[in-house]
Structures are given as structure tokens and as C-alpha cells.
One Martini backbone bead per residue (centre of mass of N, CA, C, O) as a GRO file, in nm:
protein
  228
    1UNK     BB    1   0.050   0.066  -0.009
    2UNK     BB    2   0.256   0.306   0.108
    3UNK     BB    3   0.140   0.345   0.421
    4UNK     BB    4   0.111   0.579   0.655
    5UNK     BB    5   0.027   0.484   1.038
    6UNK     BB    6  -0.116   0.581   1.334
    7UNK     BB    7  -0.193   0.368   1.598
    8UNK     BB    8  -0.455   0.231   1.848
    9UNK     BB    9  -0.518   0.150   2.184
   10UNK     BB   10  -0.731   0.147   2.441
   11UNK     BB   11  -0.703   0.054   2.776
   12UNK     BB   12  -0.936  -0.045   3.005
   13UNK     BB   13  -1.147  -0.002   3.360
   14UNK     BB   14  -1.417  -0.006   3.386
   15UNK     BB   15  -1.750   0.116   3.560
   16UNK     BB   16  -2.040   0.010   3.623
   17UNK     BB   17  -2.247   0.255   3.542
   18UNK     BB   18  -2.030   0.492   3.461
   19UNK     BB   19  -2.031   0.699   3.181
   20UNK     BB   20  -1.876   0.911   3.259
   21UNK     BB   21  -1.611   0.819   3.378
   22UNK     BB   22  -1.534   0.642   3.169
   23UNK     BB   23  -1.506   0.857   2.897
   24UNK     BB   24  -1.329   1.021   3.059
   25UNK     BB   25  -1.066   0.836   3.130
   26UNK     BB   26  -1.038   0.769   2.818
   27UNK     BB   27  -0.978   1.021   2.698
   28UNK     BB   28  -0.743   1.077   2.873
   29UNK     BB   29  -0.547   0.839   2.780
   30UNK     BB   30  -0.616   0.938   2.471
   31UNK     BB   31  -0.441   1.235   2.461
   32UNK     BB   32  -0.143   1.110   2.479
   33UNK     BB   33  -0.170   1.072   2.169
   34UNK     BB   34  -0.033   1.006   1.874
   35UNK     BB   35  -0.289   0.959   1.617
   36UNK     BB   36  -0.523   0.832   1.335
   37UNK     BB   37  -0.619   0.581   1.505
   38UNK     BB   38  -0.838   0.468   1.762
   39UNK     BB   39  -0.941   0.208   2.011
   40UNK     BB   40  -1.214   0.075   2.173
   41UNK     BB   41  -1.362  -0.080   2.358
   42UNK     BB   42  -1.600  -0.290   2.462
   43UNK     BB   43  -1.812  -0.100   2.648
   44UNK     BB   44  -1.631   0.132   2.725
   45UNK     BB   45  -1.916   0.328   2.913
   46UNK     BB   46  -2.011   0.083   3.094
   47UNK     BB   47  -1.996  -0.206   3.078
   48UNK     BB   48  -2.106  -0.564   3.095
   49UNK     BB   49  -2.280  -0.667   3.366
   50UNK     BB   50  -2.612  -0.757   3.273
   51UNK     BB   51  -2.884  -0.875   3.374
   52UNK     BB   52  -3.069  -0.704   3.210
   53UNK     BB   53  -3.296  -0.455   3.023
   54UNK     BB   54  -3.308  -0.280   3.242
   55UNK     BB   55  -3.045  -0.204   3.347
   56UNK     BB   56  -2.926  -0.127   3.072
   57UNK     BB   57  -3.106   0.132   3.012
   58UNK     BB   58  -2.970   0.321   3.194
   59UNK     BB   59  -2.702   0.321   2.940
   60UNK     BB   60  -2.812   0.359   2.713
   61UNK     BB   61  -2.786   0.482   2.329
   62UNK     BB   62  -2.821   0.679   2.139
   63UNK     BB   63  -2.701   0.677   1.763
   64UNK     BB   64  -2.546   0.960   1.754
   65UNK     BB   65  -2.687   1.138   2.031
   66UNK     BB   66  -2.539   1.053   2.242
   67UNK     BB   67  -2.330   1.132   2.504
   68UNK     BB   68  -2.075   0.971   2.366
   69UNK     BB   69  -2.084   1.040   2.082
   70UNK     BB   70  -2.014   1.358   2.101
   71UNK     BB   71  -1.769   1.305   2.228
   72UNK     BB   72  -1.605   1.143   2.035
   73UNK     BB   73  -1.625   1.393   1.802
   74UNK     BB   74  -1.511   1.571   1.946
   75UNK     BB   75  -1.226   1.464   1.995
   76UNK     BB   76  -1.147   1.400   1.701
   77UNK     BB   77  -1.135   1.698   1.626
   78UNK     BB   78  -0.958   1.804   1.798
   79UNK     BB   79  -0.728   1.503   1.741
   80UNK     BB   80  -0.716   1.433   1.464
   81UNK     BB   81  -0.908   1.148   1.502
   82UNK     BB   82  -0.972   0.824   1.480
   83UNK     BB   83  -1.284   0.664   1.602
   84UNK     BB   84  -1.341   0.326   1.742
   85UNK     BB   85  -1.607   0.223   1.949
   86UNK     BB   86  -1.792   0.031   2.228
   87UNK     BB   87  -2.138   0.075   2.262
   88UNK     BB   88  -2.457   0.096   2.412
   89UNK     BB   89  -2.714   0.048   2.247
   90UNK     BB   90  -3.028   0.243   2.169
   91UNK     BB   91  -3.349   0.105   1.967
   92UNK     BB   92  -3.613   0.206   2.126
   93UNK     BB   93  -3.656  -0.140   2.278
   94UNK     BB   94  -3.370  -0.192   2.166
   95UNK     BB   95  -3.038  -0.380   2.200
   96UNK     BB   96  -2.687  -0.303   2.153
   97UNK     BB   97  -2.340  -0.421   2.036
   98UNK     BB   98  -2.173  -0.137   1.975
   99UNK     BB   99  -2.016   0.044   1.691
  100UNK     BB  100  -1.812   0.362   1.630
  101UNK     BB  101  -1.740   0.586   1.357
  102UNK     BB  102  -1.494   0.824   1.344
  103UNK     BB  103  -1.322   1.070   1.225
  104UNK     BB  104  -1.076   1.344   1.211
  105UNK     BB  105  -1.347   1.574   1.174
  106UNK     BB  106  -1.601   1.412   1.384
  107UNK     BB  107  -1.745   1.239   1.222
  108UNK     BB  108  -2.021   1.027   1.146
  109UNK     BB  109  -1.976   0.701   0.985
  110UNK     BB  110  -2.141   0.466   1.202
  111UNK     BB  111  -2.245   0.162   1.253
  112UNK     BB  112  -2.161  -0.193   1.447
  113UNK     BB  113  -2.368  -0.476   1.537
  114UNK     BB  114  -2.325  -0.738   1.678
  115UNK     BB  115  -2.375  -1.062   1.577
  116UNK     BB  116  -2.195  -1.263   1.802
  117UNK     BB  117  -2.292  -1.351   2.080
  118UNK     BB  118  -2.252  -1.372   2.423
  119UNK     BB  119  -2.336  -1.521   2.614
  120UNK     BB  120  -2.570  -1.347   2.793
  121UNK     BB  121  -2.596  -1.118   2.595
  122UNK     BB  122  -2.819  -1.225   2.528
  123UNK     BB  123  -3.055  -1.127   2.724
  124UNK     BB  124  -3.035  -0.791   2.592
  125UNK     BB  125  -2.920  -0.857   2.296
  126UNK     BB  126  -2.927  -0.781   1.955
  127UNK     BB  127  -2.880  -0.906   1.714
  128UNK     BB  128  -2.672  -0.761   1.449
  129UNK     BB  129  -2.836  -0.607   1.126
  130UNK     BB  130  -2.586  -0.435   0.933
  131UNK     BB  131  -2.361  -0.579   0.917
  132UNK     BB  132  -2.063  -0.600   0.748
  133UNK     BB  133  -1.806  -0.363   0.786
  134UNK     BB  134  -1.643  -0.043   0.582
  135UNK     BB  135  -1.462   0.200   0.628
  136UNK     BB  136  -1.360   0.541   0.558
  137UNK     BB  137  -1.029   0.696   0.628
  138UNK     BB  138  -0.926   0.712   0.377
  139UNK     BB  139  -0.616   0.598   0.387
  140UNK     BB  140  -0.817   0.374   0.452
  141UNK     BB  141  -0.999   0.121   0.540
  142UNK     BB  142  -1.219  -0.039   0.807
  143UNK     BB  143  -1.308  -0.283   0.962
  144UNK     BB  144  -1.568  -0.406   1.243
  145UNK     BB  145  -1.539  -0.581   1.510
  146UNK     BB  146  -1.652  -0.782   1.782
  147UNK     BB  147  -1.506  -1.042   2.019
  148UNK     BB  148  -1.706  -1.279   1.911
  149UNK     BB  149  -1.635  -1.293   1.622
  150UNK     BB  150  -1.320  -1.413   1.603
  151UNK     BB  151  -1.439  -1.725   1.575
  152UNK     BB  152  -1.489  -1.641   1.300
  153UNK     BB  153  -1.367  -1.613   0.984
  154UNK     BB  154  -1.587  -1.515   0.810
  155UNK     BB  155  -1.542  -1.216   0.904
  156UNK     BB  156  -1.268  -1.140   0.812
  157UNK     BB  157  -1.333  -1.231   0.522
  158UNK     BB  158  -1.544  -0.997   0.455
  159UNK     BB  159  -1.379  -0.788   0.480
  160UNK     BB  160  -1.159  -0.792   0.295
  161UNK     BB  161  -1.344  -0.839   0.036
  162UNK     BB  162  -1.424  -0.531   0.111
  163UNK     BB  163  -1.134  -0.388   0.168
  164UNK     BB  164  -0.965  -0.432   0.389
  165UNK     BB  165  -0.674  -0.276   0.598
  166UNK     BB  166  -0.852  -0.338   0.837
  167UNK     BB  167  -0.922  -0.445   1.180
  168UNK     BB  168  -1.155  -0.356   1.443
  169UNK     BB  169  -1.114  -0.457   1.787
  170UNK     BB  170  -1.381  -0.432   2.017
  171UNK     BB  171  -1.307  -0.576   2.335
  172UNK     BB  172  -1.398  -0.873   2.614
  173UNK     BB  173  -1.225  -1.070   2.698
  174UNK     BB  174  -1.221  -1.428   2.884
  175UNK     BB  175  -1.050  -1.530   2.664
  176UNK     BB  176  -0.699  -1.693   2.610
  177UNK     BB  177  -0.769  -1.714   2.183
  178UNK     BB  178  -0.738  -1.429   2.055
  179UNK     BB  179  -0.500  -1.300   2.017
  180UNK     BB  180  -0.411  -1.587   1.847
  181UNK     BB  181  -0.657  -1.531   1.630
  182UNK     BB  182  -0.543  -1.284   1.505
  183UNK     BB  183  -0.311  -1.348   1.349
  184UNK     BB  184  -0.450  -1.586   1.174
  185UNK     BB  185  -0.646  -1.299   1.040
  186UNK     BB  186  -0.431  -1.173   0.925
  187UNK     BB  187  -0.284  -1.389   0.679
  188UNK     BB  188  -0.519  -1.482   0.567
  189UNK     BB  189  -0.620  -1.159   0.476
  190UNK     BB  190  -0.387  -0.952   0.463
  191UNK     BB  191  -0.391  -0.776   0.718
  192UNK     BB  192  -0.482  -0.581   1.000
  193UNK     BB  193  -0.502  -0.561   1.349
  194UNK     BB  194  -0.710  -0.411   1.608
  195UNK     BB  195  -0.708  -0.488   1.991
  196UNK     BB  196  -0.927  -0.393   2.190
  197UNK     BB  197  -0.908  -0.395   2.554
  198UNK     BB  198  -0.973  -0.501   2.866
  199UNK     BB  199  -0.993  -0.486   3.220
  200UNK     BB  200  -1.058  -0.647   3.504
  201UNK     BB  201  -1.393  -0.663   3.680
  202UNK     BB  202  -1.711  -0.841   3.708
  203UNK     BB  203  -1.946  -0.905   3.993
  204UNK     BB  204  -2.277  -1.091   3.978
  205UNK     BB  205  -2.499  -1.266   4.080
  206UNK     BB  206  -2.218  -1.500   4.090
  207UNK     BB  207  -2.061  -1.356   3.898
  208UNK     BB  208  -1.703  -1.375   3.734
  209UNK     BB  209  -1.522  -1.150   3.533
  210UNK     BB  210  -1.187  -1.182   3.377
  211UNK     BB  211  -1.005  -0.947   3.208
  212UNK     BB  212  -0.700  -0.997   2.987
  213UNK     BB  213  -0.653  -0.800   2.811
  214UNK     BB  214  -0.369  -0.771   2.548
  215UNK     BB  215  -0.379  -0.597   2.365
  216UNK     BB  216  -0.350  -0.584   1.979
  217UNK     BB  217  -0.096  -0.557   1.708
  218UNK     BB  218  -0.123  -0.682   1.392
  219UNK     BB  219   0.048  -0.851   1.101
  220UNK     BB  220   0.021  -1.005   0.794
  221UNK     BB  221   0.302  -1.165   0.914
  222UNK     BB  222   0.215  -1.241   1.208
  223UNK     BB  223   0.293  -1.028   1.379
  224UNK     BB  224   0.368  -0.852   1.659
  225UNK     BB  225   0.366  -0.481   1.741
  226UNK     BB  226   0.180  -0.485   1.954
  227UNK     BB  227   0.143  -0.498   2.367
  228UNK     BB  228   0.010  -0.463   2.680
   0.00000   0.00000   0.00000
């Protein structure tokens, strides 16, 4: 391609249920960084073990309306960086495990919809129904898959084949298996990819999880570029 670009992942801790406080933190530490793309984890401004419907509804937000999403359209023109995050989205009645995408001019350019829904996730949101998409970031392509997409190779196929020069990886892994399986979506299909994982853990009526970290860039030569 012979482009030229600085990416990043935003690796964070969030609490749940406090999404000024998630968003005003990783704000804070993605502000010092010099980057062209930054990735923020899955559900990064809420946090991630909701009991139920009712639960999510409290912090769950209309895309692009919300105030997660203004913030981060502002943070994106102040630091001329594109910004892709993962947000409980609110649409109607229903809620996704949604991915925003956001250019480095502050534009709102889509929104990804998690297809493959994780344990429990199944019970208060809906599989994603918008499609594996590609955004253009003028210098790339960028698909977007979110956390348990990994397990298909099939969804990093299709993004590839929609022209994708990366995949944004917004996760909170609490397996020890995609790291490595993201090496093998590198190669696979010729892309990089960066995985934003988060940190921490969180414990509700007697379920305990606790999240892996270990972001990283990977390279279509199966390198691990960088890792946290």
C-alpha cells in the first residue's frame, strides 16, 4: 500500500454503570497519544455484566444522539484522530453491542452492530442486524468486528473482501484464545488488525468475570506489533 499511519488501542478499566466517569477516563488517556486511528474497547463506556433489559436501559444510548457518541465526535475533531469505540447502543425498545466510527474531522460515519452475541449478552441484546461493514478513512479501509466475532474466520473473510486494510477490534475477551487467533486472521486474509481489550473484572449475582487485557496490533505477517 505504502501508507503511512499511526493506530492505536485505548486499553481501559471501566466501572460499571458509570459512563461519565468510563468515557471522561479513557478520553483522558487516549489524549496523549499522537495517532491517525484509535480503537477503545467493547462497551467501553458502560461496562459490560448487565442482569437484564432493565439493567442495560439505564446507560444504554441512541447512536449518534448520545453522549458518548458527541463526546467522542468532539474528542476526534479536537485531536484530528479517528475514533472507533464500542457503545451500548439504544434503538427504540431494543439494544445492540454497537461499534462507532468516527473520522478524525469528528463526522459520524456508521455504526456496527455485533453479530455474534457472547453467553449472557444473549439476553439483553439483539444480534446485530446492519451487516459486517467497511468504513473509509480516506488513508484506509477499516472493518469492524466486536469481541466474539473472532471465533468466525468468516467475518474477518468478508471484511477483507470488502476491501478492508484493517480490522478494529473492539473487545473484552475473558478467553485466553484470541489474541492468538487474531495473529492467524492477520495472515489469513492479508490485513493488520488492532484488538482494544479492557482490563478488570466485574461480579454480579455470583458470576465472577475477569478480562484478559493484552491488546495488540497485529501485522498480515503474523507479527504482534505492539501489545499491552
Amino acid at each position: 500500500m505504502g501508507i503511512s499511519m499511526r493506530v492505536g488501542y485505548v486499553q481501559t478499566s471501566p466501572v460499571l454503570g458509570d459512563v461519565a466517569r468510563n468515557v471522561d477516563s479513557a478520553l483522558a488517556l487516549a489524549s496523549g497519544e499522537e495517532a491517525d486511528l484509535l480503537v477503545f474497547p467493547e462497551l467501553f463506556n458502560t461496562g459490560y455484566l448487565f442482569l437484564n433489559k432493565k439493567d442495560l436501559s439505564k446507560v444504554a444510548e441512541p447512536i449518534p444522539e448520545g453522549p458518548t457518541t458527541k463526546k467522542l465526535m468532539r474528542f476526534a475533531a479536537e485531536h484530528s484522530v479517528s475514533v472507533i469505540a464500542g457503545i451500548a447502543e439504544k434503538e427504540g425498545s431494543k439494544f445492540y453491542n454497537s461499534a462507532v466510527v468516527i473520522n478524525s474531522d469528528g463526522d459520524y460515519l456508521g455504526t456496527y452492530r455485533k453479530l455474534h452475541l457472547f453467553s449472557t449478552e444473549k439476553l439483553v441484546f439483539e444480534p446485530g442486524n446492519l451487516g459486517l461493514q467497511v468504513f473509509d478513512l480516506g488513508k484506509i479501509r477499516v472493518g469492524v468486528m466486536i469481541c466474539f466475532d473472532w471465533i468466525f474466520p468468516e467475518a474477518a473473510r468478508v471484511l477483507s473482501l470488502k476491501g478492508a486494510h484493517l480490522i478494529a477490534h473492539s473487545a473484552n475477551l475473558v478467553l485466553p484464545y484470541a489474541q492468538t487467533a487474531m495473529l492467524a486472521r492477520s495472515i489469513e486474509n492479508r490485513v493488520f488488525t488492532i484488538t482494544a481489550n479492557r482490563i478488570g473484572s466485574e461480579e454480579r449475582n455470583g458470576m465472577r468475570l475477569s478480562f484478559t487485557g493484552m491488546s495488540q496490533i497485529t501485522s498480515p505477517s503474523m507479527k504482534i506489533l505492539k501489545r499491552a
